[in-house]
C-alpha cells in the first residue's frame, strides 16, 4: 500500500476534531439565493475590458453581527466574468485589500505571465492588467487569489468568482441558459464562525487539511432558497471550499444530467443521482422540477470524513422552490460536444507525482525552483498518487486534461470529459493525459498542486515552464526577480 503507518497515525489525530461535524443540524432555508451580478465590460479596439477591485467589506450572514468579509467589486465574492471564445479580454485587477494578493484564472489556457499565480503579485493600491485571447471551449471557470502561503485565507475571506466562457457550439444546443433564471451559478463553500460572528480563522482550523466548516454558503447566502420557474434548471456548481469535498445529491434521490465538467461540455449527458466535487472542481447539472415541489440539495457521504475520520457527512446546502406553473423545457440533448480523446500513444513523456506530507515528490514548493520543463506541442502523461492517504486532489494550470485511468481501471463516465482538477482517494493512483500548446516562457512558470488550499499553502505545489523545443528554464522572473 501507499499509506505508511506514520501517515495513518497523523490522520487518526484529526478524528477528534472533525467527528462532531458528522451530522449537521437542519437548516432553515429562509434567504433568497444571491446571484453574483455579471461583471460589466467595455469593448475598445477589439478588447473586452473588465474592472475587478479586491476590497474589504462586511456581510450579513445571519450572525448577531455583520461578518467582516472580502470581495471583488462588492462585500463578498465577486461578479461573474463572461466572455466569448475568440475574444481578447483585459482584466484590470485593483488591489484595495490591506495585503498583497493575486488573482488567478482557474482552468484558463493563457500565457503563464497572465495566470495570476504566486509570481504575479498585486501589491495594495496597485493594479495588475493581464490580457489574453480566450481560446478554449465553453466552460465554467473561476477566479481566486493564489498568493503562496495565503491562498486558503484569501479565498476563505471571500475573494472568488466565476468566469464563464461561451462558444457557438454550446450556444447551438437546446440547454437552459438564462443567467440567474434557469442557469444558476452556485459557489458552494463551508464556513466556520467565531462567537462574534466573524469567520473563524484560528490556527487550529488552519491545521492539516484546513477549515471544515459547519455552515454552508451558496453565493455567500446562508440557508439559501432559489425560486424555480422552469421545468429544467442548469446549475453551474463550483466547490469553492477550502478543504471539504461535497457529494452533491438531492434529498429525494432524484436523478440529474451531468452535462459539463471543469473544462466544458461532455460528449453526452451522464445521468447521476450524486456527484462529488472537491475544492476547485466544477460541474454543470441539469435538474428537472415538478410544479409546486420543494427539493433540497445536500451533500451526503462525501469523502470528507471518510478521509479524516472514517465517518460520513450529511449537510444541507440549499432549497429549490418550484412555482405552481413552470415554463416548459425540453430534455437535455443526447449529444452535446465533440470531446476528442487524447491518445496515450502520442505521449512524449510520462511524469510521476507523489503527494505526501506537504510535498510533491518529497519536495515542498520553492518559488525559485522550476520542477518540470515541458516542450510546447507535446502530449504528456502525468501519473499522480495520493501517497499518504490525506485529503488531496490535483490541479494543473494552463491545460485541461483527461483522466486515462484510476488504478488501471477506466474512469467512470462522469470523468470522461475535460478536467483541470481531480480528486485522489487514499492511496489512489490516477493517470492524466494533457497537451501543452501555444504559450511558452523560460521564466514564468505555471503551477501544479493539491487544491486542498491548506496543503497548497503548506508546500504541496510545484512549478513547470512550457518552452520551445531545445530550450531550458531560465531563472524565474528573469534576472533580478526576487522572492
Ligand atoms: Cu484554483 Cu492553482 O488554483
Ligand atoms: Cu492535499
Short mmCIF file of C-alpha atoms and ligand atoms in Angstrom, two decimals:
data_model
loop_
_atom_site.label_atom_id
_atom_site.label_comp_id
_atom_site.label_asym_id
_atom_site.label_seq_id
_atom_site.Cartn_x
_atom_site.Cartn_y
_atom_site.Cartn_z
CA UNK A 1 0.00 0.00 0.00
CA UNK A 2 0.94 3.63 -0.27
CA UNK A 3 -0.06 4.67 3.19
CA UNK A 4 2.59 4.47 5.85
CA UNK A 5 1.82 3.70 9.47
CA UNK A 6 3.03 7.20 10.32
CA UNK A 7 0.55 8.62 7.83
CA UNK A 8 -2.34 6.80 9.43
CA UNK A 9 -1.25 7.98 12.87
CA UNK A 10 -1.21 11.58 11.78
CA UNK A 11 -4.70 11.33 10.31
CA UNK A 12 -6.13 9.47 13.27
CA UNK A 13 -5.27 12.55 15.34
CA UNK A 14 -7.72 14.58 13.26
CA UNK A 15 -10.65 12.33 14.12
CA UNK A 16 -11.45 14.00 17.42
CA UNK A 17 -11.58 17.40 15.78
CA UNK A 18 -13.90 16.54 12.92
CA UNK A 19 -16.11 13.91 14.48
CA UNK A 20 -18.73 16.38 15.85
CA UNK A 21 -19.39 17.57 12.30
CA UNK A 22 -20.59 14.13 11.28
CA UNK A 23 -24.18 15.36 11.34
CA UNK A 24 -25.16 18.95 11.00
CA UNK A 25 -28.49 20.29 12.23
CA UNK A 26 -31.40 21.06 9.99
CA UNK A 27 -31.02 24.23 8.00
CA UNK A 28 -33.87 26.69 7.60
CA UNK A 29 -33.95 27.94 4.06
CA UNK A 30 -35.14 31.47 4.58
CA UNK A 31 -32.97 33.62 2.36
CA UNK A 32 -33.23 34.04 -1.39
CA UNK A 33 -30.10 32.84 -3.14
CA UNK A 34 -27.83 35.73 -4.12
CA UNK A 35 -26.88 35.66 -7.79
CA UNK A 36 -23.47 37.22 -8.48
CA UNK A 37 -24.01 40.09 -10.94
CA UNK A 38 -22.48 39.77 -14.38
CA UNK A 39 -19.30 41.85 -14.48
CA UNK A 40 -19.71 44.95 -16.61
CA UNK A 41 -17.33 45.36 -19.52
CA UNK A 42 -16.46 47.75 -22.31
CA UNK A 43 -15.15 46.83 -25.71
CA UNK A 44 -12.42 49.02 -27.15
CA UNK A 45 -10.30 48.19 -30.20
CA UNK A 46 -11.45 44.60 -30.11
CA UNK A 47 -10.60 44.03 -26.45
CA UNK A 48 -13.24 43.37 -23.81
CA UNK A 49 -12.19 45.12 -20.57
CA UNK A 50 -13.33 44.26 -17.08
CA UNK A 51 -12.58 46.06 -13.82
CA UNK A 52 -12.17 43.86 -10.77
CA UNK A 53 -11.40 45.53 -7.45
CA UNK A 54 -10.39 43.39 -4.49
CA UNK A 55 -11.69 45.03 -1.32
CA UNK A 56 -12.79 44.54 2.24
CA UNK A 57 -16.41 44.69 3.31
CA UNK A 58 -18.94 43.34 5.71
CA UNK A 59 -21.86 41.00 5.11
CA UNK A 60 -24.98 39.93 7.00
CA UNK A 61 -24.55 36.18 7.20
CA UNK A 62 -27.25 35.63 9.78
CA UNK A 63 -24.96 36.08 12.80
CA UNK A 64 -25.56 38.56 15.63
CA UNK A 65 -23.10 40.96 13.94
CA UNK A 66 -22.27 41.52 10.30
CA UNK A 67 -19.28 39.38 9.30
CA UNK A 68 -16.14 41.12 8.03
CA UNK A 69 -15.65 39.75 4.51
CA UNK A 70 -13.55 40.29 1.42
CA UNK A 71 -14.93 40.53 -2.07
CA UNK A 72 -14.43 41.73 -5.61
CA UNK A 73 -16.39 44.87 -6.58
CA UNK A 74 -18.52 44.16 -3.51
CA UNK A 75 -18.55 42.87 0.04
CA UNK A 76 -18.32 39.13 -0.54
CA UNK A 77 -17.30 37.05 -3.57
CA UNK A 78 -17.12 38.67 -6.98
CA UNK A 79 -19.12 39.26 -10.16
CA UNK A 80 -19.37 36.62 -12.86
CA UNK A 81 -16.98 37.44 -15.68
CA UNK A 82 -18.30 36.26 -19.02
CA UNK A 83 -16.64 36.25 -22.44
CA UNK A 84 -16.79 34.51 -25.80
CA UNK A 85 -14.25 32.10 -27.16
CA UNK A 86 -12.07 34.07 -29.58
CA UNK A 87 -12.45 37.33 -27.69
CA UNK A 88 -9.48 39.25 -26.39
CA UNK A 89 -10.04 40.14 -22.74
CA UNK A 90 -8.27 42.52 -20.40
CA UNK A 91 -8.84 42.33 -16.66
CA UNK A 92 -7.93 45.36 -14.60
CA UNK A 93 -7.31 43.91 -11.16
CA UNK A 94 -7.00 46.58 -8.49
CA UNK A 95 -5.97 45.54 -5.01
CA UNK A 96 -7.67 47.62 -2.31
CA UNK A 97 -7.04 44.94 0.31
CA UNK A 98 -4.65 45.68 3.16
CA UNK A 99 -2.42 42.85 1.92
CA UNK A 100 -0.61 41.72 -1.19
CA UNK A 101 -2.71 39.27 -3.19
CA UNK A 102 -3.04 37.82 -6.68
CA UNK A 103 -5.94 36.81 -8.91
CA UNK A 104 -5.68 33.50 -10.76
CA UNK A 105 -7.95 32.37 -13.62
CA UNK A 106 -8.52 28.75 -12.66
CA UNK A 107 -8.99 26.49 -15.70
CA UNK A 108 -7.87 29.09 -18.22
CA UNK A 109 -5.48 28.38 -21.09
CA UNK A 110 -3.31 31.51 -21.20
CA UNK A 111 0.28 32.78 -21.07
CA UNK A 112 1.95 32.00 -17.73
CA UNK A 113 2.64 35.66 -17.09
CA UNK A 114 -1.13 36.37 -17.18
CA UNK A 115 -2.02 33.38 -14.99
CA UNK A 116 -2.25 35.26 -11.70
CA UNK A 117 -0.27 32.66 -9.82
CA UNK A 118 2.10 33.32 -6.92
CA UNK A 119 4.55 35.26 -9.13
CA UNK A 120 2.01 37.85 -10.36
CA UNK A 121 1.78 39.81 -7.12
CA UNK A 122 -0.62 42.72 -6.84
CA UNK A 123 0.52 44.98 -4.01
CA UNK A 124 -2.03 47.04 -2.05
CA UNK A 125 -3.01 50.09 -4.06
CA UNK A 126 -1.64 48.60 -7.28
CA UNK A 127 -3.43 47.48 -10.43
CA UNK A 128 -2.39 44.46 -12.48
CA UNK A 129 -3.73 44.21 -16.02
CA UNK A 130 -3.39 40.81 -17.68
CA UNK A 131 -4.75 40.33 -21.16
CA UNK A 132 -5.14 37.31 -23.41
CA UNK A 133 -7.31 35.83 -26.15
CA UNK A 134 -9.81 33.25 -24.96
CA UNK A 135 -9.24 30.05 -26.88
CA UNK A 136 -10.95 27.09 -25.30
CA UNK A 137 -14.45 25.59 -25.32
CA UNK A 138 -17.43 26.98 -23.42
CA UNK A 139 -16.91 26.23 -19.74
CA UNK A 140 -17.50 27.26 -16.16
CA UNK A 141 -14.16 28.50 -14.83
CA UNK A 142 -13.43 30.60 -11.76
CA UNK A 143 -11.01 33.10 -10.32
CA UNK A 144 -9.40 33.33 -6.90
CA UNK A 145 -6.24 34.62 -5.15
CA UNK A 146 -3.12 32.47 -5.37
CA UNK A 147 -0.63 34.18 -3.05
CA UNK A 148 1.77 31.50 -1.89
CA UNK A 149 1.07 30.73 1.75
CA UNK A 150 -2.15 32.76 1.87
CA UNK A 151 -4.42 31.28 -0.81
CA UNK A 152 -6.54 29.46 1.77
CA UNK A 153 -7.08 32.59 3.83
CA UNK A 154 -7.79 34.96 0.96
CA UNK A 155 -10.32 32.61 -0.61
CA UNK A 156 -11.87 31.89 2.78
CA UNK A 157 -12.31 35.60 3.49
CA UNK A 158 -14.36 35.78 0.29
CA UNK A 159 -12.32 36.53 -2.80
CA UNK A 160 -13.63 34.26 -5.56
CA UNK A 161 -15.94 34.44 -8.55
CA UNK A 162 -16.96 32.63 -11.70
CA UNK A 163 -15.53 33.10 -15.17
CA UNK A 164 -17.86 31.75 -17.86
CA UNK A 165 -16.77 31.11 -21.40
CA UNK A 166 -19.35 30.90 -24.19
CA UNK A 167 -18.92 29.44 -27.66
CA UNK A 168 -21.14 28.80 -30.71
CA UNK A 169 -21.14 25.02 -30.21
CA UNK A 170 -22.67 25.36 -26.75
CA UNK A 171 -24.98 28.18 -27.87
CA UNK A 172 -26.48 25.95 -30.56
CA UNK A 173 -27.65 23.38 -28.01
CA UNK A 174 -31.12 23.45 -26.53
CA UNK A 175 -29.98 23.97 -22.93
CA UNK A 176 -31.16 26.32 -20.19
CA UNK A 177 -29.02 29.44 -20.43
CA UNK A 178 -30.86 32.43 -18.97
CA UNK A 179 -28.39 33.61 -16.33
CA UNK A 180 -29.93 33.83 -12.88
CA UNK A 181 -33.25 32.39 -14.09
CA UNK A 182 -32.77 28.83 -15.37
CA UNK A 183 -28.96 28.92 -15.45
CA UNK A 184 -27.69 29.42 -11.91
CA UNK A 185 -24.12 29.78 -10.71
CA UNK A 186 -23.70 28.03 -7.34
CA UNK A 187 -20.49 28.82 -5.46
CA UNK A 188 -20.63 26.36 -2.57
CA UNK A 189 -18.44 26.98 0.49
CA UNK A 190 -18.48 25.80 4.09
CA UNK A 191 -17.65 28.32 6.79
CA UNK A 192 -16.94 28.36 10.46
CA UNK A 193 -17.80 31.37 12.66
CA UNK A 194 -16.44 32.53 15.99
CA UNK A 195 -18.66 33.87 18.80
CA UNK A 196 -18.58 37.40 17.37
CA UNK A 197 -19.91 36.23 14.02
CA UNK A 198 -16.57 36.59 12.32
CA UNK A 199 -15.10 33.92 10.07
CA UNK A 200 -13.08 31.64 12.29
CA UNK A 201 -9.50 31.90 11.12
CA UNK A 202 -7.97 30.40 14.24
CA UNK A 203 -4.86 28.35 13.79
CA UNK A 204 -6.45 25.07 14.75
CA UNK A 205 -8.85 25.40 11.84
CA UNK A 206 -5.98 26.02 9.51
CA UNK A 207 -4.12 22.90 10.56
CA UNK A 208 -3.93 19.74 8.47
CA UNK A 209 -6.39 19.99 5.59
CA UNK A 210 -7.72 23.35 6.67
CA UNK A 211 -11.17 24.53 7.51
CA UNK A 212 -14.10 22.14 7.54
CA UNK A 213 -16.98 24.48 8.36
CA UNK A 214 -20.44 23.71 9.71
CA UNK A 215 -22.31 26.43 7.80
CA UNK A 216 -22.80 26.26 4.05
CA UNK A 217 -22.96 29.42 1.99
CA UNK A 218 -24.10 29.35 -1.62
CA UNK A 219 -23.00 32.50 -3.46
CA UNK A 220 -22.45 33.90 0.02
CA UNK A 221 -26.02 33.17 1.15
CA UNK A 222 -26.59 31.04 4.26
CA UNK A 223 -29.79 28.93 4.23
CA UNK A 224 -30.44 29.82 0.59
CA UNK A 225 -33.51 29.01 -1.47
CA UNK A 226 -33.98 29.56 -5.19
CA UNK A 227 -37.31 30.04 -6.90
CA UNK A 228 -37.70 27.77 -9.90
CA UNK A 229 -39.89 28.93 -12.79
CA UNK A 230 -38.90 26.45 -15.48
CA UNK A 231 -39.17 22.66 -15.76
CA UNK A 232 -35.41 22.36 -16.11
CA UNK A 233 -32.65 24.32 -14.42
CA UNK A 234 -28.96 24.30 -15.18
CA UNK A 235 -26.73 24.51 -12.12
CA UNK A 236 -23.12 25.59 -12.58
CA UNK A 237 -21.69 24.21 -9.38
CA UNK A 238 -18.30 25.26 -8.04
CA UNK A 239 -16.79 23.75 -4.95
CA UNK A 240 -15.20 26.94 -3.64
CA UNK A 241 -14.44 25.48 -0.22
CA UNK A 242 -11.02 25.36 1.37
CA UNK A 243 -10.96 21.66 2.13
CA UNK A 244 -14.33 19.91 2.05
CA UNK A 245 -15.37 17.72 -0.85
CA UNK A 246 -19.15 17.93 -1.37
CA UNK A 247 -21.01 14.91 -2.67
CA UNK A 248 -23.99 16.66 -4.27
CA UNK A 249 -27.31 14.86 -4.18
CA UNK A 250 -30.98 15.76 -3.77
CA UNK A 251 -32.95 14.85 -0.66
CA UNK A 252 -35.41 12.74 -2.68
CA UNK A 253 -32.60 10.98 -4.55
CA UNK A 254 -33.75 12.32 -7.93
CA UNK A 255 -31.51 11.86 -10.93
CA UNK A 256 -30.00 14.75 -12.85
CA UNK A 257 -27.98 15.12 -16.04
CA UNK A 258 -24.30 16.00 -15.77
CA UNK A 259 -23.58 17.98 -18.93
CA UNK A 260 -20.19 19.58 -18.28
CA UNK A 261 -17.14 19.25 -16.07
CA UNK A 262 -14.22 21.61 -15.35
CA UNK A 263 -13.18 22.30 -18.95
CA UNK A 264 -16.51 22.17 -20.75
CA UNK A 265 -19.32 20.01 -22.12
CA UNK A 266 -19.22 16.23 -22.04
CA UNK A 267 -19.79 14.39 -25.32
CA UNK A 268 -23.16 13.29 -23.99
CA UNK A 269 -25.03 13.80 -20.71
CA UNK A 270 -24.40 11.41 -17.84
CA UNK A 271 -27.38 10.52 -15.66
CA UNK A 272 -26.46 10.53 -11.96
CA UNK A 273 -28.03 10.71 -8.53
CA UNK A 274 -24.92 12.10 -6.86
CA UNK A 275 -21.68 13.77 -7.86
CA UNK A 276 -18.69 14.61 -5.71
CA UNK A 277 -16.70 17.76 -6.33
CA UNK A 278 -13.53 18.52 -4.39
CA UNK A 279 -12.24 22.07 -3.86
CA UNK A 280 -11.73 23.81 -7.20
CA UNK A 281 -13.81 21.38 -9.29
CA UNK A 282 -16.88 22.49 -11.26
CA UNK A 283 -19.80 20.72 -12.87
CA UNK A 284 -22.86 21.75 -14.84
CA UNK A 285 -26.01 19.82 -13.97
CA UNK A 286 -29.48 19.98 -15.46
CA UNK A 287 -32.21 19.16 -12.96
CA UNK A 288 -35.92 18.80 -13.67
CA UNK A 289 -38.66 20.01 -11.34
CA UNK A 290 -42.39 19.37 -10.96
CA UNK A 291 -44.82 22.23 -10.23
CA UNK A 292 -45.05 23.27 -6.59
CA UNK A 293 -42.38 20.99 -5.16
CA UNK A 294 -39.56 21.79 -2.79
CA UNK A 295 -36.30 19.92 -3.12
CA UNK A 296 -33.15 20.22 -1.05
CA UNK A 297 -29.66 19.98 -2.50
CA UNK A 298 -27.37 18.38 0.03
CA UNK A 299 -24.00 16.75 0.43
CA UNK A 300 -24.10 13.21 1.65
CA UNK A 301 -21.41 10.58 2.10
CA UNK A 302 -18.64 12.70 0.69
CA UNK A 303 -15.06 11.59 1.13
CA UNK A 304 -14.55 14.36 3.73
CA UNK A 305 -14.93 12.35 6.86
CA UNK A 306 -14.16 9.12 5.14
CA UNK A 307 -10.71 10.54 4.70
CA UNK A 308 -10.39 12.31 8.00
CA UNK A 309 -12.17 10.14 10.50
CA UNK A 310 -13.90 7.21 8.89
CA UNK A 311 -17.27 8.92 9.30
CA UNK A 312 -19.98 10.05 6.89
CA UNK A 313 -21.29 13.54 6.41
CA UNK A 314 -24.69 14.92 5.62
CA UNK A 315 -25.01 18.61 5.03
CA UNK A 316 -27.97 20.55 3.68
CA UNK A 317 -26.89 23.08 1.08
CA UNK A 318 -29.91 24.89 -0.36
CA UNK A 319 -33.56 24.52 -1.34
CA UNK A 320 -35.30 24.79 -4.70
CA UNK A 321 -38.91 26.00 -4.69
CA UNK A 322 -40.78 25.24 -7.85
CA UNK A 323 -43.65 27.56 -8.85
CA UNK A 324 -47.17 26.18 -9.42
CA UNK A 325 -46.73 26.93 -13.13
CA UNK A 326 -43.43 26.04 -14.77
CA UNK A 327 -42.30 27.11 -18.22
CA UNK A 328 -41.74 24.01 -20.35
CA UNK A 329 -38.19 22.90 -21.03
CA UNK A 330 -37.01 20.22 -23.45
CA UNK A 331 -34.99 17.20 -22.37
CA UNK A 332 -31.22 17.60 -22.45
CA UNK A 333 -29.81 16.87 -25.94
CA UNK A 334 -28.38 13.34 -26.17
CA UNK A 335 -25.28 14.62 -27.90
CA UNK A 336 -23.50 17.69 -26.51
CA UNK A 337 -20.00 18.39 -27.79
CA UNK A 338 -17.08 16.80 -29.50
CA UNK A 339 -14.53 15.71 -26.94
CA UNK A 340 -11.58 14.36 -28.93
CA UNK A 341 -9.74 11.69 -26.94
CA UNK A 342 -6.06 12.28 -26.30
CA UNK A 343 -4.10 9.18 -27.29
CA UNK A 344 -1.55 7.74 -24.83
CA UNK A 345 0.47 6.55 -27.82
CA UNK A 346 1.12 10.21 -28.65
CA UNK A 347 2.63 10.93 -25.24
CA UNK A 348 6.20 12.22 -25.42
CA UNK A 349 6.90 11.65 -21.74
CA UNK A 350 5.44 10.22 -18.54
CA UNK A 351 5.96 12.23 -15.35
CA UNK A 352 5.15 10.94 -11.90
CA UNK A 353 3.93 12.96 -8.93
CA UNK A 354 3.64 11.60 -5.43
CA UNK A 355 1.60 13.70 -2.98
CA UNK A 356 2.57 13.21 0.66
CA UNK A 357 3.14 15.38 3.69
CA UNK A 358 3.44 18.94 2.47
CA UNK A 359 5.38 17.91 -0.60
CA UNK A 360 5.19 16.64 -4.14
CA UNK A 361 7.86 14.02 -4.89
CA UNK A 362 9.36 14.78 -1.49
CA UNK A 363 9.93 18.46 -2.19
CA UNK A 364 7.96 21.36 -0.78
CA UNK A 365 7.15 24.25 -3.13
CA UNK A 366 10.11 26.51 -3.81
CA UNK A 367 9.22 29.75 -5.59
CA UNK A 368 12.63 29.85 -7.24
CA UNK A 369 12.77 26.22 -8.43
CA UNK A 370 11.35 25.01 -11.74
CA UNK A 371 10.28 21.41 -11.20
CA UNK A 372 9.31 20.37 -14.72
CA UNK A 373 10.20 21.63 -18.17
CA UNK A 374 7.58 20.87 -20.81
CA UNK A 375 8.08 21.25 -24.55
CA UNK A 376 5.29 23.13 -26.25
CA UNK A 377 3.14 20.97 -28.51
CA UNK A 378 3.82 17.83 -26.52
CA UNK A 379 1.23 15.44 -25.18
CA UNK A 380 2.22 14.15 -21.75
CA UNK A 381 1.00 11.59 -19.25
CA UNK A 382 1.12 12.61 -15.60
CA UNK A 383 0.78 9.81 -13.08
CA UNK A 384 -0.35 11.22 -9.74
CA UNK A 385 -0.56 9.31 -6.45
CA UNK A 386 -2.14 10.20 -3.12
CA UNK A 387 0.72 8.60 -1.22
CA UNK A 388 -0.14 9.50 2.37
CA UNK A 389 -3.88 8.99 2.48
CA UNK A 390 -4.62 12.65 3.16
CA UNK A 391 -7.36 14.81 1.63
CA UNK A 392 -5.76 15.52 -1.73
CA UNK A 393 -6.76 16.46 -5.20
CA UNK A 394 -4.57 17.56 -8.10
CA UNK A 395 -4.84 20.67 -10.25
CA UNK A 396 -2.76 21.66 -13.26
CA UNK A 397 -2.65 25.22 -14.58
CA UNK A 398 -2.88 26.16 -18.29
CA UNK A 399 -4.32 22.90 -19.57
CA UNK A 400 -7.45 20.81 -19.42
CA UNK A 401 -6.62 17.13 -19.09
CA UNK A 402 -8.38 13.80 -19.50
CA UNK A 403 -8.36 11.03 -16.94
CA UNK A 404 -6.83 7.97 -18.62
CA UNK A 405 -7.35 5.57 -15.75
CA UNK A 406 -7.67 5.27 -12.00
CA UNK A 407 -5.73 2.36 -10.52
CA UNK A 408 -5.58 0.92 -14.05
CA UNK A 409 -9.36 0.98 -14.37
CA UNK A 410 -11.22 3.06 -16.92
CA UNK A 411 -12.56 6.25 -15.32
CA UNK A 412 -16.28 6.46 -14.55
CA UNK A 413 -18.41 8.30 -17.16
CA UNK A 414 -18.53 11.49 -15.09
CA UNK A 415 -14.75 11.77 -15.51
CA UNK A 416 -14.96 11.30 -19.28
CA UNK A 417 -14.61 14.98 -20.23
CA UNK A 418 -12.18 17.85 -19.78
CA UNK A 419 -10.88 18.30 -16.26
CA UNK A 420 -8.34 20.54 -14.57
CA UNK A 421 -8.73 19.22 -11.02
CA UNK A 422 -9.24 15.64 -9.93
CA UNK A 423 -9.88 14.02 -6.55
CA UNK A 424 -7.48 11.34 -5.33
CA UNK A 425 -8.82 8.86 -2.83
CA UNK A 426 -6.48 7.39 -0.21
CA UNK A 427 -3.54 5.65 -1.86
CA UNK A 428 -5.07 6.11 -5.31
CA UNK A 429 -3.00 6.45 -8.49
CA UNK A 430 -4.52 8.39 -11.38
CA UNK A 431 -3.10 8.78 -14.88
CA UNK A 432 -3.84 12.08 -16.62
CA UNK A 433 -3.18 12.97 -20.22
CA UNK A 434 -2.79 16.54 -21.44
CA UNK A 435 -1.42 18.54 -24.32
CA UNK A 436 0.52 21.78 -23.88
CA UNK A 437 0.01 24.31 -26.66
CA UNK A 438 0.58 27.91 -27.72
CA UNK A 439 2.30 29.73 -24.90
CA UNK A 440 5.96 29.45 -23.96
CA UNK A 441 8.17 31.20 -21.46
CA UNK A 442 11.50 30.22 -19.96
CA UNK A 443 10.99 32.49 -16.97
CA UNK A 444 7.32 32.40 -15.98
CA UNK A 445 6.08 29.09 -14.59
CA UNK A 446 2.64 27.58 -14.24
CA UNK A 447 1.66 25.71 -11.05
CA UNK A 448 0.50 22.19 -10.31
CA UNK A 449 -0.72 21.46 -6.81
CA UNK A 450 -3.13 19.94 -4.38
CA UNK A 451 -6.25 22.15 -4.31
CA UNK A 452 -6.92 21.43 -0.66
CA UNK A 453 -5.90 25.01 -0.05
CA UNK A 454 -4.05 24.50 3.22
CA UNK A 455 -1.92 21.82 1.55
CA UNK A 456 -1.13 24.07 -1.37
CA UNK A 457 -0.11 26.85 1.04
CA UNK A 458 1.98 24.42 3.09
CA UNK A 459 4.00 23.43 0.03
CA UNK A 460 2.16 20.69 -1.86
CA UNK A 461 2.78 22.59 -5.08
CA UNK A 462 5.32 22.65 -7.89
CA UNK A 463 6.12 24.73 -10.95
CA UNK A 464 6.53 23.94 -14.63
CA UNK A 465 7.54 26.00 -17.61
CA UNK A 466 6.45 25.40 -21.19
CA UNK A 467 9.30 26.12 -23.60
CA UNK A 468 10.20 25.85 -27.27
CA UNK A 469 11.94 22.62 -28.28
CA UNK A 470 15.54 22.64 -27.06
CA UNK A 471 15.07 25.49 -24.60
CA UNK A 472 15.82 25.16 -20.89
CA UNK A 473 14.30 27.04 -17.96
CA UNK A 474 15.89 30.36 -17.14
CA UNK A 475 15.79 31.98 -13.71
CA UNK A 476 12.19 32.61 -12.67
CA UNK A 477 11.10 36.12 -13.49
CA UNK A 478 14.37 36.64 -15.34
CA UNK A 479 17.49 38.03 -13.71
CA UNK A 480 16.85 40.23 -10.71
CA UNK A 481 13.36 38.90 -9.89
CA UNK A 482 13.29 38.05 -6.23
CA UNK A 483 11.01 36.45 -3.70
CU1 LIG B 1 -7.61 27.13 -8.32
CU2 LIG B 1 -3.58 26.88 -8.72
O1 LIG B 1 -5.60 27.08 -8.46
CU1 LIG B 2 -3.71 17.78 -0.32
#
